[in-house]
PDB file of C-alpha atoms in Angstrom:
ATOM      1  CA  UNK A   1       0.000   0.000   0.000  1.00  0.00           C
ATOM      2  CA  UNK A   2       1.196   3.515  -0.689  1.00  0.00           C
ATOM      3  CA  UNK A   3       2.149   5.875   2.081  1.00  0.00           C
ATOM      4  CA  UNK A   4      -0.371   8.482   3.250  1.00  0.00           C
ATOM      5  CA  UNK A   5       0.596  11.965   4.392  1.00  0.00           C
ATOM      6  CA  UNK A   6      -1.290  14.807   5.984  1.00  0.00           C
ATOM      7  CA  UNK A   7      -1.307  18.118   4.089  1.00  0.00           C
ATOM      8  CA  UNK A   8       2.009  19.333   5.528  1.00  0.00           C
ATOM      9  CA  UNK A   9       3.874  16.028   5.329  1.00  0.00           C
ATOM     10  CA  UNK A  10       4.442  16.073   9.100  1.00  0.00           C
ATOM     11  CA  UNK A  11       2.352  12.909   9.638  1.00  0.00           C
ATOM     12  CA  UNK A  12       3.003   9.772   7.591  1.00  0.00           C
ATOM     13  CA  UNK A  13       1.337   6.369   7.682  1.00  0.00           C
ATOM     14  CA  UNK A  14       1.217   3.195   5.646  1.00  0.00           C
ATOM     15  CA  UNK A  15      -2.311   1.774   5.827  1.00  0.00           C
ATOM     16  CA  UNK A  16      -2.898  -1.876   4.965  1.00  0.00           C
ATOM     17  CA  UNK A  17      -5.746  -0.745   2.727  1.00  0.00           C
ATOM     18  CA  UNK A  18      -7.646   2.323   1.617  1.00  0.00           C
ATOM     19  CA  UNK A  19     -11.395   2.243   1.034  1.00  0.00           C
ATOM     20  CA  UNK A  20     -14.119   4.685   0.082  1.00  0.00           C
ATOM     21  CA  UNK A  21     -17.539   4.066   1.575  1.00  0.00           C
ATOM     22  CA  UNK A  22     -20.375   5.151  -0.708  1.00  0.00           C
ATOM     23  CA  UNK A  23     -23.280   4.830   1.719  1.00  0.00           C
ATOM     24  CA  UNK A  24     -24.165   3.922   5.293  1.00  0.00           C
ATOM     25  CA  UNK A  25     -24.844   0.264   4.486  1.00  0.00           C
ATOM     26  CA  UNK A  26     -21.364  -0.118   2.990  1.00  0.00           C
ATOM     27  CA  UNK A  27     -19.818   1.708   5.951  1.00  0.00           C
ATOM     28  CA  UNK A  28     -21.735  -0.479   8.414  1.00  0.00           C
ATOM     29  CA  UNK A  29     -20.538  -3.650   6.648  1.00  0.00           C
ATOM     30  CA  UNK A  30     -16.954  -2.375   6.720  1.00  0.00           C
ATOM     31  CA  UNK A  31     -17.111  -1.702  10.457  1.00  0.00           C
ATOM     32  CA  UNK A  32     -18.760  -5.033  11.248  1.00  0.00           C
ATOM     33  CA  UNK A  33     -16.263  -7.042   9.202  1.00  0.00           C
ATOM     34  CA  UNK A  34     -13.054  -5.195  10.049  1.00  0.00           C
ATOM     35  CA  UNK A  35     -10.484  -6.855  12.245  1.00  0.00           C
ATOM     36  CA  UNK A  36      -8.201  -3.812  12.262  1.00  0.00           C
ATOM     37  CA  UNK A  37      -8.262  -0.131  13.092  1.00  0.00           C
ATOM     38  CA  UNK A  38     -10.361   2.064  10.779  1.00  0.00           C
ATOM     39  CA  UNK A  39      -9.330   5.711  10.477  1.00  0.00           C
ATOM     40  CA  UNK A  40     -11.590   8.108   8.581  1.00  0.00           C
ATOM     41  CA  UNK A  41      -9.685  10.830   6.779  1.00  0.00           C
ATOM     42  CA  UNK A  42     -11.026  13.978   5.177  1.00  0.00           C
ATOM     43  CA  UNK A  43      -8.552  16.253   3.461  1.00  0.00           C
ATOM     44  CA  UNK A  44      -5.746  15.300   5.858  1.00  0.00           C
ATOM     45  CA  UNK A  45      -5.442  18.825   7.211  1.00  0.00           C
ATOM     46  CA  UNK A  46      -5.023  17.944  10.890  1.00  0.00           C
ATOM     47  CA  UNK A  47      -1.607  18.518  12.422  1.00  0.00           C
ATOM     48  CA  UNK A  48      -2.127  15.483  14.652  1.00  0.00           C
ATOM     49  CA  UNK A  49      -1.721  11.791  13.736  1.00  0.00           C
ATOM     50  CA  UNK A  50      -5.456  11.168  14.277  1.00  0.00           C
ATOM     51  CA  UNK A  51      -5.916   9.840  10.708  1.00  0.00           C
ATOM     52  CA  UNK A  52      -2.667   7.870  10.588  1.00  0.00           C
ATOM     53  CA  UNK A  53      -3.805   4.316   9.861  1.00  0.00           C
ATOM     54  CA  UNK A  54      -0.517   2.428  10.031  1.00  0.00           C
ATOM     55  CA  UNK A  55      -1.412  -1.179   9.243  1.00  0.00           C
ATOM     56  CA  UNK A  56      -5.145  -0.440   9.428  1.00  0.00           C
ATOM     57  CA  UNK A  57      -7.802   0.839   7.079  1.00  0.00           C
ATOM     58  CA  UNK A  58      -7.767   4.397   5.765  1.00  0.00           C
ATOM     59  CA  UNK A  59     -11.388   5.362   5.139  1.00  0.00           C
ATOM     60  CA  UNK A  60     -12.442   8.077   2.733  1.00  0.00           C
ATOM     61  CA  UNK A  61     -15.962   9.466   3.021  1.00  0.00           C
ATOM     62  CA  UNK A  62     -16.113  11.173  -0.376  1.00  0.00           C
ATOM     63  CA  UNK A  63     -19.321   9.227  -1.059  1.00  0.00           C
ATOM     64  CA  UNK A  64     -20.954  11.199   1.757  1.00  0.00           C
ATOM     65  CA  UNK A  65     -21.184  14.590   0.106  1.00  0.00           C
ATOM     66  CA  UNK A  66     -24.178  16.699  -0.591  1.00  0.00           C
ATOM     67  CA  UNK A  67     -26.055  19.597   0.883  1.00  0.00           C
ATOM     68  CA  UNK A  68     -29.787  19.626   1.576  1.00  0.00           C
ATOM     69  CA  UNK A  69     -31.289  22.954   2.593  1.00  0.00           C
ATOM     70  CA  UNK A  70     -33.882  22.415   5.320  1.00  0.00           C
ATOM     71  CA  UNK A  71     -36.868  24.398   6.573  1.00  0.00           C
ATOM     72  CA  UNK A  72     -35.981  27.043   9.141  1.00  0.00           C
ATOM     73  CA  UNK A  73     -35.879  25.855  12.749  1.00  0.00           C
ATOM     74  CA  UNK A  74     -38.708  26.891  15.115  1.00  0.00           C
ATOM     75  CA  UNK A  75     -36.408  29.722  16.240  1.00  0.00           C
ATOM     76  CA  UNK A  76     -36.001  30.948  12.659  1.00  0.00           C
ATOM     77  CA  UNK A  77     -32.461  29.622  12.103  1.00  0.00           C
ATOM     78  CA  UNK A  78     -31.476  28.577   8.576  1.00  0.00           C
ATOM     79  CA  UNK A  79     -30.326  24.957   8.508  1.00  0.00           C
ATOM     80  CA  UNK A  80     -28.734  22.464   6.145  1.00  0.00           C
ATOM     81  CA  UNK A  81     -28.154  18.702   6.244  1.00  0.00           C
ATOM     82  CA  UNK A  82     -24.580  18.201   5.057  1.00  0.00           C
ATOM     83  CA  UNK A  83     -22.683  15.028   4.211  1.00  0.00           C
ATOM     84  CA  UNK A  84     -19.475  14.428   6.184  1.00  0.00           C
ATOM     85  CA  UNK A  85     -17.440  14.146   2.984  1.00  0.00           C
ATOM     86  CA  UNK A  86     -18.604  17.539   1.692  1.00  0.00           C
ATOM     87  CA  UNK A  87     -15.685  19.922   1.172  1.00  0.00           C
ATOM     88  CA  UNK A  88     -16.128  23.283   2.919  1.00  0.00           C
ATOM     89  CA  UNK A  89     -15.340  25.360  -0.182  1.00  0.00           C
ATOM     90  CA  UNK A  90     -18.063  23.616  -2.195  1.00  0.00           C
ATOM     91  CA  UNK A  91     -20.427  23.879   0.780  1.00  0.00           C
ATOM     92  CA  UNK A  92     -20.001  27.630   1.065  1.00  0.00           C
ATOM     93  CA  UNK A  93     -20.573  28.034  -2.687  1.00  0.00           C
ATOM     94  CA  UNK A  94     -23.801  26.012  -2.452  1.00  0.00           C
ATOM     95  CA  UNK A  95     -24.988  27.992   0.573  1.00  0.00           C
ATOM     96  CA  UNK A  96     -24.116  31.319  -1.090  1.00  0.00           C
ATOM     97  CA  UNK A  97     -26.168  30.353  -4.157  1.00  0.00           C
ATOM     98  CA  UNK A  98     -29.141  29.945  -1.787  1.00  0.00           C
ATOM     99  CA  UNK A  99     -28.467  33.267  -0.045  1.00  0.00           C
ATOM    100  CA  UNK A 100     -27.048  31.579   3.063  1.00  0.00           C
ATOM    101  CA  UNK A 101     -23.674  31.258   4.764  1.00  0.00           C
ATOM    102  CA  UNK A 102     -21.992  29.657   7.747  1.00  0.00           C
ATOM    103  CA  UNK A 103     -21.857  31.887  10.837  1.00  0.00           C
ATOM    104  CA  UNK A 104     -18.072  31.633  10.806  1.00  0.00           C
ATOM    105  CA  UNK A 105     -15.451  30.230   8.471  1.00  0.00           C
ATOM    106  CA  UNK A 106     -11.813  29.392   8.889  1.00  0.00           C
ATOM    107  CA  UNK A 107      -9.202  30.468   6.375  1.00  0.00           C
ATOM    108  CA  UNK A 108      -8.903  26.993   4.816  1.00  0.00           C
ATOM    109  CA  UNK A 109     -11.811  25.670   2.777  1.00  0.00           C
ATOM    110  CA  UNK A 110     -10.474  22.359   1.461  1.00  0.00           C
ATOM    111  CA  UNK A 111     -11.350  20.478   4.653  1.00  0.00           C
ATOM    112  CA  UNK A 112     -14.335  18.131   4.769  1.00  0.00           C
ATOM    113  CA  UNK A 113     -17.267  18.816   7.064  1.00  0.00           C
ATOM    114  CA  UNK A 114     -16.658  15.560   8.959  1.00  0.00           C
ATOM    115  CA  UNK A 115     -12.989  16.356   9.479  1.00  0.00           C
ATOM    116  CA  UNK A 116     -13.665  19.948  10.508  1.00  0.00           C
ATOM    117  CA  UNK A 117     -16.239  18.783  13.060  1.00  0.00           C
ATOM    118  CA  UNK A 118     -14.166  15.905  14.428  1.00  0.00           C
ATOM    119  CA  UNK A 119     -11.091  18.049  15.061  1.00  0.00           C
ATOM    120  CA  UNK A 120     -12.797  21.207  16.417  1.00  0.00           C
ATOM    121  CA  UNK A 121     -11.736  23.306  13.462  1.00  0.00           C
ATOM    122  CA  UNK A 122     -12.551  26.919  14.112  1.00  0.00           C
ATOM    123  CA  UNK A 123     -12.897  30.227  12.371  1.00  0.00           C
ATOM    124  CA  UNK A 124     -11.888  33.541  13.788  1.00  0.00           C
ATOM    125  CA  UNK A 125     -13.168  35.840  16.490  1.00  0.00           C
ATOM    126  CA  UNK A 126     -13.606  35.558  20.241  1.00  0.00           C
ATOM    127  CA  UNK A 127     -17.401  35.219  20.000  1.00  0.00           C
ATOM    128  CA  UNK A 128     -17.407  32.437  17.402  1.00  0.00           C
ATOM    129  CA  UNK A 129     -17.174  28.786  18.334  1.00  0.00           C
ATOM    130  CA  UNK A 130     -15.739  25.927  16.308  1.00  0.00           C
ATOM    131  CA  UNK A 131     -17.883  24.252  13.635  1.00  0.00           C
ATOM    132  CA  UNK A 132     -19.446  21.921  16.192  1.00  0.00           C
ATOM    133  CA  UNK A 133     -21.011  24.936  17.937  1.00  0.00           C
ATOM    134  CA  UNK A 134     -23.257  25.268  14.848  1.00  0.00           C
ATOM    135  CA  UNK A 135     -24.454  21.636  15.069  1.00  0.00           C
ATOM    136  CA  UNK A 136     -28.044  20.603  15.759  1.00  0.00           C
ATOM    137  CA  UNK A 137     -27.818  16.902  14.874  1.00  0.00           C
ATOM    138  CA  UNK A 138     -25.226  14.245  13.975  1.00  0.00           C
ATOM    139  CA  UNK A 139     -25.725  10.946  12.176  1.00  0.00           C
ATOM    140  CA  UNK A 140     -22.999   8.377  12.732  1.00  0.00           C
ATOM    141  CA  UNK A 141     -22.272   4.702  12.361  1.00  0.00           C
ATOM    142  CA  UNK A 142     -21.026   3.458  15.722  1.00  0.00           C
ATOM    143  CA  UNK A 143     -18.404   0.810  16.481  1.00  0.00           C
ATOM    144  CA  UNK A 144     -20.965  -1.990  16.176  1.00  0.00           C
ATOM    145  CA  UNK A 145     -22.028  -0.842  12.698  1.00  0.00           C
ATOM    146  CA  UNK A 146     -25.342   0.633  13.869  1.00  0.00           C
ATOM    147  CA  UNK A 147     -26.658   4.019  12.785  1.00  0.00           C
ATOM    148  CA  UNK A 148     -27.171   6.558  15.564  1.00  0.00           C
ATOM    149  CA  UNK A 149     -28.773   9.965  15.208  1.00  0.00           C
ATOM    150  CA  UNK A 150     -27.831  12.329  18.008  1.00  0.00           C
ATOM    151  CA  UNK A 151     -29.611  15.603  18.661  1.00  0.00           C
ATOM    152  CA  UNK A 152     -28.330  18.567  20.659  1.00  0.00           C
ATOM    153  CA  UNK A 153     -31.701  18.797  22.452  1.00  0.00           C
ATOM    154  CA  UNK A 154     -32.618  15.118  22.840  1.00  0.00           C
ATOM    155  CA  UNK A 155     -29.214  13.497  23.495  1.00  0.00           C
ATOM    156  CA  UNK A 156     -27.273  16.340  25.077  1.00  0.00           C
ATOM    157  CA  UNK A 157     -24.524  14.373  26.888  1.00  0.00           C
ATOM    158  CA  UNK A 158     -23.751  11.973  24.041  1.00  0.00           C
ATOM    159  CA  UNK A 159     -24.167  14.757  21.490  1.00  0.00           C
ATOM    160  CA  UNK A 160     -21.585  16.936  23.258  1.00  0.00           C
ATOM    161  CA  UNK A 161     -19.192  13.981  23.500  1.00  0.00           C
ATOM    162  CA  UNK A 162     -19.517  13.222  19.787  1.00  0.00           C
ATOM    163  CA  UNK A 163     -19.637  16.781  18.418  1.00  0.00           C
ATOM    164  CA  UNK A 164     -15.838  16.795  18.468  1.00  0.00           C
ATOM    165  CA  UNK A 165     -15.461  13.042  18.753  1.00  0.00           C
ATOM    166  CA  UNK A 166     -12.312  12.525  16.644  1.00  0.00           C
ATOM    167  CA  UNK A 167     -13.851   9.224  15.581  1.00  0.00           C
ATOM    168  CA  UNK A 168     -13.897   7.685  19.067  1.00  0.00           C
ATOM    169  CA  UNK A 169     -17.601   6.803  19.179  1.00  0.00           C
ATOM    170  CA  UNK A 170     -18.251   6.201  15.536  1.00  0.00           C
ATOM    171  CA  UNK A 171     -17.905   7.685  12.080  1.00  0.00           C
ATOM    172  CA  UNK A 172     -20.031  10.744  11.358  1.00  0.00           C
ATOM    173  CA  UNK A 173     -21.844  10.503   8.015  1.00  0.00           C
ATOM    174  CA  UNK A 174     -23.872  13.723   8.070  1.00  0.00           C
ATOM    175  CA  UNK A 175     -24.657  16.746  10.181  1.00  0.00           C
ATOM    176  CA  UNK A 176     -27.422  19.286  10.502  1.00  0.00           C
ATOM    177  CA  UNK A 177     -25.784  22.673  10.864  1.00  0.00           C
ATOM    178  CA  UNK A 178     -27.283  26.102  11.528  1.00  0.00           C
TER     179      UNK A 178
END
């Protein structure tokens, strides 16, 4: 297998295999059948070795793209359901075409939504939180291969733990973001 590197070249790994999951059923099957570590990787922008899958499976979520604009929340907030593999630059272009935008944006837009959430990527300004502060709901496939949908209001403790979960409780497939 070829060597993987994060964007800066400061983290290197040699995964045993690299796979791209196209949907939740395929991802669930992968998790259930894997006998080695699975590391999801977005654009590889993290400075940490969180995605280094030495000897394990490097998972790409490019099949989990897409943006679905949703009805406004009861409080009047604009919302979108966004696939974890969606690249931020393409997301902001799609939102702009609909007259919407994220509340805050970092200076790098080639990260994926899943990666930006998992690693607490942030924008700028003292009053702006990281991307997970914009979350209302997360869909993930947990370590047993089961789908879980976590809501900020309904599942507050688990939701907070998974909002910046770095893959510890499952692999995020989509998010509802204000």
